[in-house]
PDB file of N, CA and C in Angstrom:
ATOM      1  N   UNK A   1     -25.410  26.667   6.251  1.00 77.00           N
ATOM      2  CA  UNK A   1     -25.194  25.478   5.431  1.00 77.00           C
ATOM      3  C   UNK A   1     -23.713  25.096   5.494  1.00 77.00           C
ATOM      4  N   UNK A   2     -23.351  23.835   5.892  1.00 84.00           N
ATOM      5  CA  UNK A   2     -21.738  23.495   5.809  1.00 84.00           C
ATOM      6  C   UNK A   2     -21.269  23.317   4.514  1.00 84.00           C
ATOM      7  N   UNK A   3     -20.110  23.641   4.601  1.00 87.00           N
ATOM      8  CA  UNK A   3     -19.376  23.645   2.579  1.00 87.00           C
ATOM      9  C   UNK A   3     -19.589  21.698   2.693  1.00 87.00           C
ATOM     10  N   UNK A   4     -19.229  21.257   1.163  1.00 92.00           N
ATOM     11  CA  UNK A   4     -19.902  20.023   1.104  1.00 92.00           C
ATOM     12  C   UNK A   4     -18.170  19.710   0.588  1.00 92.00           C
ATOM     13  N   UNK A   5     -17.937  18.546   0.640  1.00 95.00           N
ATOM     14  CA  UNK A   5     -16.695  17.909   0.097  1.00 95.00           C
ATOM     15  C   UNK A   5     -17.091  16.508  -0.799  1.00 95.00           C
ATOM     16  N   UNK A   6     -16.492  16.020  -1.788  1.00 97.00           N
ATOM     17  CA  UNK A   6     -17.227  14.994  -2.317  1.00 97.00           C
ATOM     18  C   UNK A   6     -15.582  14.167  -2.236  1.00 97.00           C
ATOM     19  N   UNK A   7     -16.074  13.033  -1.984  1.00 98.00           N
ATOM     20  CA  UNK A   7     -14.951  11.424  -2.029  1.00 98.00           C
ATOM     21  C   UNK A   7     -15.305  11.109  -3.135  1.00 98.00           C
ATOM     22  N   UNK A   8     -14.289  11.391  -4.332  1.00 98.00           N
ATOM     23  CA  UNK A   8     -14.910   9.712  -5.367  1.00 98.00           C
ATOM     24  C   UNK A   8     -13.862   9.003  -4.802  1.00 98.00           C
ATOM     25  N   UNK A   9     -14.769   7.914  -5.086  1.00 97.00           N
ATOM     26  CA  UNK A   9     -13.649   6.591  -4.386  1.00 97.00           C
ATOM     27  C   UNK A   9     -14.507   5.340  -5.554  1.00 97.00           C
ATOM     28  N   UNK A  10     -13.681   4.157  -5.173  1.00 96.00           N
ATOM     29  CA  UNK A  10     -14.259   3.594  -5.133  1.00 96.00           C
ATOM     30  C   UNK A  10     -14.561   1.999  -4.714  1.00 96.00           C
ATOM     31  N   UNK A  11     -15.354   1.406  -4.816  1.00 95.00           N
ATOM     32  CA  UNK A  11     -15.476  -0.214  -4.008  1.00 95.00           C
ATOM     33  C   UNK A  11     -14.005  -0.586  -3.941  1.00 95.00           C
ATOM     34  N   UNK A  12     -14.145  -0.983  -2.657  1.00 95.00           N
ATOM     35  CA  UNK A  12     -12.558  -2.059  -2.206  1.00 95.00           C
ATOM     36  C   UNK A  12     -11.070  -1.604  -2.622  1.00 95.00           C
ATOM     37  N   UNK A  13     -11.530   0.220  -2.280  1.00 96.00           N
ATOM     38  CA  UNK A  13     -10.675   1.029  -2.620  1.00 96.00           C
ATOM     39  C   UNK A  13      -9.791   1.105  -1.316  1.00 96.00           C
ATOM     40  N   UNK A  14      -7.987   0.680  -0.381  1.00 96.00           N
ATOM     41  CA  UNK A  14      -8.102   1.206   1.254  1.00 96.00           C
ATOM     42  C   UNK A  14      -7.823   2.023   0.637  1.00 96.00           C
ATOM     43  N   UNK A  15      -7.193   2.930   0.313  1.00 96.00           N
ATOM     44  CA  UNK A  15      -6.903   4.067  -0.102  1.00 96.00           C
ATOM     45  C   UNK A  15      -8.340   5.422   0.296  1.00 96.00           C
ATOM     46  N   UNK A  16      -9.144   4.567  -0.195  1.00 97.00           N
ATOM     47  CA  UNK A  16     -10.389   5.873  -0.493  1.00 97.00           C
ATOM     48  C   UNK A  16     -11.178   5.252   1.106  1.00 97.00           C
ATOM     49  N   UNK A  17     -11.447   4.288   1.602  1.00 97.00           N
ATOM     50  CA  UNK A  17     -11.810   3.455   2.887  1.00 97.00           C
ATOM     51  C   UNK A  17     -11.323   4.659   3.778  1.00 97.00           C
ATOM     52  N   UNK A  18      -9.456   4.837   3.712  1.00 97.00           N
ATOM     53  CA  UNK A  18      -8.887   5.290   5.043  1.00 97.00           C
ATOM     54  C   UNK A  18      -8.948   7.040   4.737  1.00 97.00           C
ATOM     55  N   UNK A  19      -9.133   7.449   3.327  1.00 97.00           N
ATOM     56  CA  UNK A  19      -9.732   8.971   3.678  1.00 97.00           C
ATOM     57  C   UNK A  19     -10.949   9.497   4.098  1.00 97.00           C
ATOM     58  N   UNK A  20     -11.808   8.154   3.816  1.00 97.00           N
ATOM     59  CA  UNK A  20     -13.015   8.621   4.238  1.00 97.00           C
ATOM     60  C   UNK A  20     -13.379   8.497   5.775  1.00 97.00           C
ATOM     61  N   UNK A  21     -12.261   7.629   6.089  1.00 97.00           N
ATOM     62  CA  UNK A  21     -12.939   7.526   7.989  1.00 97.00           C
ATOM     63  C   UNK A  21     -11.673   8.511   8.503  1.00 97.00           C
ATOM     64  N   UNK A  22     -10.831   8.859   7.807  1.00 97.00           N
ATOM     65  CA  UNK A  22     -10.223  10.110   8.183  1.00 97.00           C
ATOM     66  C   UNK A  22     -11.049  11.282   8.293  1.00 97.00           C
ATOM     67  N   UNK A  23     -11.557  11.631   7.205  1.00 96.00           N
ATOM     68  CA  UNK A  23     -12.205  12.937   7.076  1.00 96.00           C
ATOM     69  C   UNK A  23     -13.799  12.748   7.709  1.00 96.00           C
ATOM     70  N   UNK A  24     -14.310  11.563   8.638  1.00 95.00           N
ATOM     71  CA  UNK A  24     -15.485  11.528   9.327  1.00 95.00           C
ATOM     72  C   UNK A  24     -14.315  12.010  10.339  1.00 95.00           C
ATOM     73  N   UNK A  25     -13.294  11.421  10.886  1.00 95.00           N
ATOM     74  CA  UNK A  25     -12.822  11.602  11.971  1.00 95.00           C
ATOM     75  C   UNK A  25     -12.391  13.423  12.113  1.00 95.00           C
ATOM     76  N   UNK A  26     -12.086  13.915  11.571  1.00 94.00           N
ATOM     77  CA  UNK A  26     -11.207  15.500  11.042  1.00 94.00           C
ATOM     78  C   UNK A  26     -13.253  15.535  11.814  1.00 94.00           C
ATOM     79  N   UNK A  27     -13.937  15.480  11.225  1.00 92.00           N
ATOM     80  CA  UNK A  27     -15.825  16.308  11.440  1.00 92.00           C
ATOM     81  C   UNK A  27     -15.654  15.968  12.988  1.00 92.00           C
ATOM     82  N   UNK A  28     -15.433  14.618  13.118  1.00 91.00           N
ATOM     83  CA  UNK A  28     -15.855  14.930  14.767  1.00 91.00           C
ATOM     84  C   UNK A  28     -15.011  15.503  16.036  1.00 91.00           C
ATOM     85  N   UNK A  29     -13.716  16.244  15.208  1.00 88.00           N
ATOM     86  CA  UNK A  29     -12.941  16.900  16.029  1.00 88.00           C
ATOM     87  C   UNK A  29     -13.610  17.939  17.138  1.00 88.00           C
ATOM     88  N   UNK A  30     -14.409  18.539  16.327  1.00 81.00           N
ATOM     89  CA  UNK A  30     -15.467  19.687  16.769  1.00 81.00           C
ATOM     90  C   UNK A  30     -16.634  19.437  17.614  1.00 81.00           C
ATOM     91  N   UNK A  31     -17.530  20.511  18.384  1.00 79.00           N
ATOM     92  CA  UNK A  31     -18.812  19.809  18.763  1.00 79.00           C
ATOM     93  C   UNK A  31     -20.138  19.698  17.689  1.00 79.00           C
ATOM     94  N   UNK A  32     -19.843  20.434  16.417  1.00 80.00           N
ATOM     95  CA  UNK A  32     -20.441  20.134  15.251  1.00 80.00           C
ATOM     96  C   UNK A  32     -19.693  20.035  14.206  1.00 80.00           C
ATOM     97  N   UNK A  33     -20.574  19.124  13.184  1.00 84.00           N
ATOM     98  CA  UNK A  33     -19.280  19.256  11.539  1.00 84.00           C
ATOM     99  C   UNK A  33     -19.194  20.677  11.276  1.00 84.00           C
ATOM    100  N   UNK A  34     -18.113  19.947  11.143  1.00 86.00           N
ATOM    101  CA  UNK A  34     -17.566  21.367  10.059  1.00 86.00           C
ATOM    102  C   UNK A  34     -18.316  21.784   8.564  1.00 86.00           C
ATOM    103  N   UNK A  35     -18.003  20.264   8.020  1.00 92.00           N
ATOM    104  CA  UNK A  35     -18.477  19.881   6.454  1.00 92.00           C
ATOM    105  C   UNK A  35     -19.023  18.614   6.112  1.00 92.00           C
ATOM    106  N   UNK A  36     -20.203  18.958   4.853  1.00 94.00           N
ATOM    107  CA  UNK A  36     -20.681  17.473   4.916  1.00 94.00           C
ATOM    108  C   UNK A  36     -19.704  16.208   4.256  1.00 94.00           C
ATOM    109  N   UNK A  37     -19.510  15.634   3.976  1.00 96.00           N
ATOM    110  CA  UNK A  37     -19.074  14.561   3.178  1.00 96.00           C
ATOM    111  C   UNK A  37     -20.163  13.419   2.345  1.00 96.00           C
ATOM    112  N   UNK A  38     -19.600  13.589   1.081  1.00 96.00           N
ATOM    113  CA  UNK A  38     -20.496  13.075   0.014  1.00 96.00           C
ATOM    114  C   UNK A  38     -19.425  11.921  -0.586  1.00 96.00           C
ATOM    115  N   UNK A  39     -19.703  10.796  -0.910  1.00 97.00           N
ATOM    116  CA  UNK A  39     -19.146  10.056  -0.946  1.00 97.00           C
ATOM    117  C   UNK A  39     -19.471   9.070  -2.261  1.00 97.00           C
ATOM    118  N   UNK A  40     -18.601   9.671  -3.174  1.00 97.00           N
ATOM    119  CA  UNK A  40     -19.445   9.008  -4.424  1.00 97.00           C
ATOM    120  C   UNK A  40     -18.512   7.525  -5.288  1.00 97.00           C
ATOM    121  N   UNK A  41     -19.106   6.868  -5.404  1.00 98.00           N
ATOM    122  CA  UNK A  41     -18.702   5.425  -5.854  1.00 98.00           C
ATOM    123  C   UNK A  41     -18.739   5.671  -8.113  1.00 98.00           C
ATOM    124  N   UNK A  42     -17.476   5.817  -8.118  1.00 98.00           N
ATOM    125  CA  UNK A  42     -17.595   6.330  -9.293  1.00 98.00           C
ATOM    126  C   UNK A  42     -17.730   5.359 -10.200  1.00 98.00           C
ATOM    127  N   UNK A  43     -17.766   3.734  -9.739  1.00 96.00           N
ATOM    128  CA  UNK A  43     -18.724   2.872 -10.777  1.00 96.00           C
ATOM    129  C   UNK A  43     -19.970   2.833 -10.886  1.00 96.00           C
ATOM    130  N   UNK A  44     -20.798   4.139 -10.335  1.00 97.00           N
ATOM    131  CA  UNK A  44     -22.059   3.796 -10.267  1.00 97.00           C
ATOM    132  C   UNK A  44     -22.387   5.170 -11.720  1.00 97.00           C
ATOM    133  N   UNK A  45     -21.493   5.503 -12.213  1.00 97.00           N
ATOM    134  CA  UNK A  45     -21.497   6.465 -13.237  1.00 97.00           C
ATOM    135  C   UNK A  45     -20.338   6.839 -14.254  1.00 97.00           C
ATOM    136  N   UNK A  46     -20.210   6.041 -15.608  1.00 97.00           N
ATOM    137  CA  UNK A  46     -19.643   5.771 -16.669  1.00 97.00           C
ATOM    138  C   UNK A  46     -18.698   7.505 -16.789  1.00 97.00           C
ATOM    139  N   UNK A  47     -19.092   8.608 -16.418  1.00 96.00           N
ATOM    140  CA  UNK A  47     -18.694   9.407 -16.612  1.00 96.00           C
ATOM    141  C   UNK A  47     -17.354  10.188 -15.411  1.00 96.00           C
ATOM    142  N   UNK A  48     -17.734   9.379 -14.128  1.00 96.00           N
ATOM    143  CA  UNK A  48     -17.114   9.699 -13.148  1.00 96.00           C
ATOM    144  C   UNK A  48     -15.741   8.640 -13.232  1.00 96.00           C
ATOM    145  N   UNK A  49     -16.448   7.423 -13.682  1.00 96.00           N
ATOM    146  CA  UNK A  49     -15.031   6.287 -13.499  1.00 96.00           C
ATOM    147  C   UNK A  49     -14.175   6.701 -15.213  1.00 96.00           C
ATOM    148  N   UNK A  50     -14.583   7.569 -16.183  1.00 97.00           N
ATOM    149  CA  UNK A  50     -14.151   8.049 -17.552  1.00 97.00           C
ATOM    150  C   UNK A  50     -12.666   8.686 -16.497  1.00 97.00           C
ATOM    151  N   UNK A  51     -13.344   9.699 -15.635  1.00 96.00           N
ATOM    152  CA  UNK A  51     -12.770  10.745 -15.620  1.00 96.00           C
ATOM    153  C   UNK A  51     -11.273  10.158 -14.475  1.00 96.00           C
ATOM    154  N   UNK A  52     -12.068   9.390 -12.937  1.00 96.00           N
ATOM    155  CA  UNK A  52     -11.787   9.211 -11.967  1.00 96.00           C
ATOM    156  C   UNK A  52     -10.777   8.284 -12.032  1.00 96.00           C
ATOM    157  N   UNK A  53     -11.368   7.007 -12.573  1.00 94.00           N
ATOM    158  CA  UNK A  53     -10.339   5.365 -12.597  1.00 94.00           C
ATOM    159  C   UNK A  53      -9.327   5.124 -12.340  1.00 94.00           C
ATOM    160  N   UNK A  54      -8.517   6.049 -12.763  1.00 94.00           N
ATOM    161  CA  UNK A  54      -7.435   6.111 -11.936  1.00 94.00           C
ATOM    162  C   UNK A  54      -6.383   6.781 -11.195  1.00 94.00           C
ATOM    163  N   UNK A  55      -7.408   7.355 -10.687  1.00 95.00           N
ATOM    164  CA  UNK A  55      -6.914   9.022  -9.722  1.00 95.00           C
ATOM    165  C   UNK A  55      -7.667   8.718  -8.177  1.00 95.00           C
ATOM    166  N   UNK A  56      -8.433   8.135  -7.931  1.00 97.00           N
ATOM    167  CA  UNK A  56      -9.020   7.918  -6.529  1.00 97.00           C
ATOM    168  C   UNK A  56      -8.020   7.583  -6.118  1.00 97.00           C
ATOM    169  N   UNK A  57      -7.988   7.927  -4.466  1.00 97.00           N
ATOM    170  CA  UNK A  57      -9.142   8.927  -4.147  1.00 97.00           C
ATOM    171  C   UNK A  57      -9.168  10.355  -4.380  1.00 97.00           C
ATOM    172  N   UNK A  58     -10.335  10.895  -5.005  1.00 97.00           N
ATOM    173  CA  UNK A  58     -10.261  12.566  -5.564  1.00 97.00           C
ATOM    174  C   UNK A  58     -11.053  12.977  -4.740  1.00 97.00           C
ATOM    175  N   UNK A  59     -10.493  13.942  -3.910  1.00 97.00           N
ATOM    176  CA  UNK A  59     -11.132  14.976  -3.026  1.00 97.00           C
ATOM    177  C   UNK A  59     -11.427  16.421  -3.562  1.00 97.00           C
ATOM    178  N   UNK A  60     -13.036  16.789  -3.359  1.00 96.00           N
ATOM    179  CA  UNK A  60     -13.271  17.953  -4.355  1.00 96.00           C
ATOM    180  C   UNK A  60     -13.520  18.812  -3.233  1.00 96.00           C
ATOM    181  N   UNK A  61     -13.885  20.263  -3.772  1.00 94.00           N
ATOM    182  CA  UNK A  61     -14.822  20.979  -2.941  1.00 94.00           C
ATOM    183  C   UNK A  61     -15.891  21.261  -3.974  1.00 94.00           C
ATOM    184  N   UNK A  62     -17.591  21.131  -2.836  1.00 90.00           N
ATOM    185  CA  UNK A  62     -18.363  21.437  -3.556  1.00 90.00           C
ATOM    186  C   UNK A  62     -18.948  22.735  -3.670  1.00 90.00           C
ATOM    187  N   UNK A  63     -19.434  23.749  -4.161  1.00 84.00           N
ATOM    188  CA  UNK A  63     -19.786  25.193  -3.488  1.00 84.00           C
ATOM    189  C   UNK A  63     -20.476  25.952  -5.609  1.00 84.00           C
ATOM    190  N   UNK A  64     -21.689  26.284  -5.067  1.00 83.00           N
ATOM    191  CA  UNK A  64     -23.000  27.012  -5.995  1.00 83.00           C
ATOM    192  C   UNK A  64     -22.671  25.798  -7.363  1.00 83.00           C
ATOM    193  N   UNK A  65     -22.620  24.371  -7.078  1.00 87.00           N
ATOM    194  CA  UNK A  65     -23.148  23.900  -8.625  1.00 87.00           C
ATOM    195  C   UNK A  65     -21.429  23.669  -9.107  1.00 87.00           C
ATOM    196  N   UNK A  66     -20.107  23.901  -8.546  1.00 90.00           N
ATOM    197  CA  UNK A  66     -19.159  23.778  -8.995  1.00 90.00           C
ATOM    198  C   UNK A  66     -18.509  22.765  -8.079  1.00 90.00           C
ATOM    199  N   UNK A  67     -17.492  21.985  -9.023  1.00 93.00           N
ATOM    200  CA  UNK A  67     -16.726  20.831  -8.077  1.00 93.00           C
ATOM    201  C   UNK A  67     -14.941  21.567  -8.306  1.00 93.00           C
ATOM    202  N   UNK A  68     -14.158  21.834  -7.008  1.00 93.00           N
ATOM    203  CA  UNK A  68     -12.685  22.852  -7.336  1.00 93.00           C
ATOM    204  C   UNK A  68     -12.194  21.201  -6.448  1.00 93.00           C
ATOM    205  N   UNK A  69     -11.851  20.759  -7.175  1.00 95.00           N
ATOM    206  CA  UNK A  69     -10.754  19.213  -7.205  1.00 95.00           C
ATOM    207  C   UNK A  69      -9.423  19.946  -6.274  1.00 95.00           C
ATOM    208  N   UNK A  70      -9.190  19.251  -5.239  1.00 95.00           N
ATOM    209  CA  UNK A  70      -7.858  19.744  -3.897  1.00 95.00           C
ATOM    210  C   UNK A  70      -7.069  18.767  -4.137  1.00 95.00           C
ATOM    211  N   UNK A  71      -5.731  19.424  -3.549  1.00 94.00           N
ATOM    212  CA  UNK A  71      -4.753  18.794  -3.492  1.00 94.00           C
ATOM    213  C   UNK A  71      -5.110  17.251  -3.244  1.00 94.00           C
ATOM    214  N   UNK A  72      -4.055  15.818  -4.079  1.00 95.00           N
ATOM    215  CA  UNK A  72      -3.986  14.740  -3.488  1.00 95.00           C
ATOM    216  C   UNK A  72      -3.560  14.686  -1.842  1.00 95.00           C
ATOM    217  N   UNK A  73      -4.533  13.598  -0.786  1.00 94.00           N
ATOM    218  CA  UNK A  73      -3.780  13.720   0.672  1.00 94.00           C
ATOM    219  C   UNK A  73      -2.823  12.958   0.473  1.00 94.00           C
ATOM    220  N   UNK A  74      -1.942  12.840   1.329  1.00 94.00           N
ATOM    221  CA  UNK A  74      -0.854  11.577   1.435  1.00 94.00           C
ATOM    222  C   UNK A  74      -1.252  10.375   2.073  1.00 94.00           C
ATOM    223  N   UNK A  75      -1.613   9.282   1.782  1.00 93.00           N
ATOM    224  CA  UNK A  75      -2.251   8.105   2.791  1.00 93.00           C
ATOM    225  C   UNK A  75      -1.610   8.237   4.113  1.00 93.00           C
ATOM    226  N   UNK A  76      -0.581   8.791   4.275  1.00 95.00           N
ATOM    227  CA  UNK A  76       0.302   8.529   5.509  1.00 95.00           C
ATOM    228  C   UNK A  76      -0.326   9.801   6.041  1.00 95.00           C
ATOM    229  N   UNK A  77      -1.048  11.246   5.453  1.00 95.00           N
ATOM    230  CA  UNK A  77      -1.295  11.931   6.710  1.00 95.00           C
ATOM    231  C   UNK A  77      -2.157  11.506   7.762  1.00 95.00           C
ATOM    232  N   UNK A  78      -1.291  12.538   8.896  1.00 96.00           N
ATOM    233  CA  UNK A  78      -2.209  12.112  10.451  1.00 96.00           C
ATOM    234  C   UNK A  78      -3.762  12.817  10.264  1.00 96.00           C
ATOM    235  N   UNK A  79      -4.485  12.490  11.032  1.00 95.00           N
ATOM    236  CA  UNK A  79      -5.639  13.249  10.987  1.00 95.00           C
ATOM    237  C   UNK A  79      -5.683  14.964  11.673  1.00 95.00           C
ATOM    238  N   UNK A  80      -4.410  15.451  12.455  1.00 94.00           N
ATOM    239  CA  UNK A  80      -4.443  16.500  12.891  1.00 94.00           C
ATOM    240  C   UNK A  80      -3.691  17.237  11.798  1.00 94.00           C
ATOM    241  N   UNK A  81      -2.769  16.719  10.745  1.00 95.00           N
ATOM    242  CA  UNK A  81      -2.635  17.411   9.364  1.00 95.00           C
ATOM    243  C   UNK A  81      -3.399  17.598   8.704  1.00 95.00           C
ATOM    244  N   UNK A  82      -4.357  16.619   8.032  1.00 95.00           N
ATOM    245  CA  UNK A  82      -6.131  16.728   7.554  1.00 95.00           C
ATOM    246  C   UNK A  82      -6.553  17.832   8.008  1.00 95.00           C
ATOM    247  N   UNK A  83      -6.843  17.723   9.026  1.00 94.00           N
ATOM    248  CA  UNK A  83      -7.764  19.376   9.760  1.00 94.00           C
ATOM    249  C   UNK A  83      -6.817  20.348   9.290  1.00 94.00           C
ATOM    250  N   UNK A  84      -5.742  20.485   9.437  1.00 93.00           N
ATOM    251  CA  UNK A  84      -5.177  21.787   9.199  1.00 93.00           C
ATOM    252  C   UNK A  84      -4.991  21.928   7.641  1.00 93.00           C
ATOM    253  N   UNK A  85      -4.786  21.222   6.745  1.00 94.00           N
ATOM    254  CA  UNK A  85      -4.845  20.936   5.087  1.00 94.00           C
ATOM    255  C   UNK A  85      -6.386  21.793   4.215  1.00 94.00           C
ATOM    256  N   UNK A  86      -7.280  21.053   5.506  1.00 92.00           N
ATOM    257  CA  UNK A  86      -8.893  21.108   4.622  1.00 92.00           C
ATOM    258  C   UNK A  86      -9.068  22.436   5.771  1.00 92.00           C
ATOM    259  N   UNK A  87      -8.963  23.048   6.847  1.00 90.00           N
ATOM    260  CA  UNK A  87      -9.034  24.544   7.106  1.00 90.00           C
ATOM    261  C   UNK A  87      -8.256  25.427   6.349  1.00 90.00           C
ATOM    262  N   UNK A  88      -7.094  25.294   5.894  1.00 91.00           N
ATOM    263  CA  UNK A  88      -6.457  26.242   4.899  1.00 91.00           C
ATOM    264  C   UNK A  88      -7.064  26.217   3.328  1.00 91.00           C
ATOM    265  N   UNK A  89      -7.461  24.763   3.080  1.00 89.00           N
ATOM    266  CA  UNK A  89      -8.284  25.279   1.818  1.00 89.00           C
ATOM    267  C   UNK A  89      -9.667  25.641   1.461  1.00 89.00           C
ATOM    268  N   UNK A  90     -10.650  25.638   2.901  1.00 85.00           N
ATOM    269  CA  UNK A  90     -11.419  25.778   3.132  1.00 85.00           C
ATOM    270  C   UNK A  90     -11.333  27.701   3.441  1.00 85.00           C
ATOM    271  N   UNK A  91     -10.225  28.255   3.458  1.00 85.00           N
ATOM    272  CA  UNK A  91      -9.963  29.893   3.610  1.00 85.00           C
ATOM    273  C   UNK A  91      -9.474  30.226   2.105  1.00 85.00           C
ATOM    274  N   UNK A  92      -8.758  29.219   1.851  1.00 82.00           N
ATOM    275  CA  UNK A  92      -8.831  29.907  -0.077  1.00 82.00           C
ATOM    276  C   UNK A  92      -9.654  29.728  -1.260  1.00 82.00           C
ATOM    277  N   UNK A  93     -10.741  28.905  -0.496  1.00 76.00           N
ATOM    278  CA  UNK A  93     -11.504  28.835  -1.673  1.00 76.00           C
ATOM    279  C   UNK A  93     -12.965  29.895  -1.403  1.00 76.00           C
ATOM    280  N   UNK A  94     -13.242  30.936  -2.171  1.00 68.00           N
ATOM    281  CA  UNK A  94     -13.945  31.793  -2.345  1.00 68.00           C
ATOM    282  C   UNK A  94     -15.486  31.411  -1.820  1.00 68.00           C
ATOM    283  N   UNK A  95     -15.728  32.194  -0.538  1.00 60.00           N
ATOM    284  CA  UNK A  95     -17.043  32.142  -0.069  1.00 60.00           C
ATOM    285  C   UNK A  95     -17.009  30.866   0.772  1.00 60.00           C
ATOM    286  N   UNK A  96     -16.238  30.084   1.296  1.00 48.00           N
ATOM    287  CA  UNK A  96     -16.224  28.801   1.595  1.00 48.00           C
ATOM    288  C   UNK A  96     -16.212  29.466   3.052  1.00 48.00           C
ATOM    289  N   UNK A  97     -17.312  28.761   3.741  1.00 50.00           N
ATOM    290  CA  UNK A  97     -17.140  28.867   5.363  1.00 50.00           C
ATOM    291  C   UNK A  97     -17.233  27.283   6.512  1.00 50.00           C
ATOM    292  N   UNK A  98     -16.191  27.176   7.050  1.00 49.00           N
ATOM    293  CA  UNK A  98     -16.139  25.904   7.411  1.00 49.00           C
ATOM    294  C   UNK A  98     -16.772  26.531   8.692  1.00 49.00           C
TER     295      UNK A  98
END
């Protein structure tokens, strides 16, 4: 099973637009993903845009039923920093196998 990552983002967000075709791009580095990407639109839930509104884009990790919220990226990282960012936290977070 690949570890899962969740995007809140949201509509007519570039900010959350250019991490998310970053982090499709970081998956197809490989000849398979690494990780899935879940991509959640946090106006579609009063509790996510409570929390989110104004912190997107929030990059989580998902793993047994828990969400461990990662470092903010920098809009300016390259995508070969991405890969190396989300493999190092993908080794500190407990049980996580990319």
């Amino acid at each position: 099973m690949l570890p899962q990552l969740i995007l809140y983002s949201k509509v007519g967000c570039c900010l959350c637009e250019n991490l998310a075709h970053k982090l499709d791009q970081v998956n197809q580095l490989s000849l398979t993903p690494r990780f899935e990407l879940l991509v959640r639109d946090i106006g579609a839930s009063d509790r996510w845009t409570a929390k989110y509104e104004y912190e997107v884009p929030v990059l989580c990790f998902f793993q047994q039923g828990e969400e461990i919220v990662l470092p903010r990226v920098s809009p300016r990282c390259a995508i070969a920093e991405l890969d190396r960012l989300l493999q190092v936290w993908f080794t500190q977070i407990p049980s996580a196998d990319p």
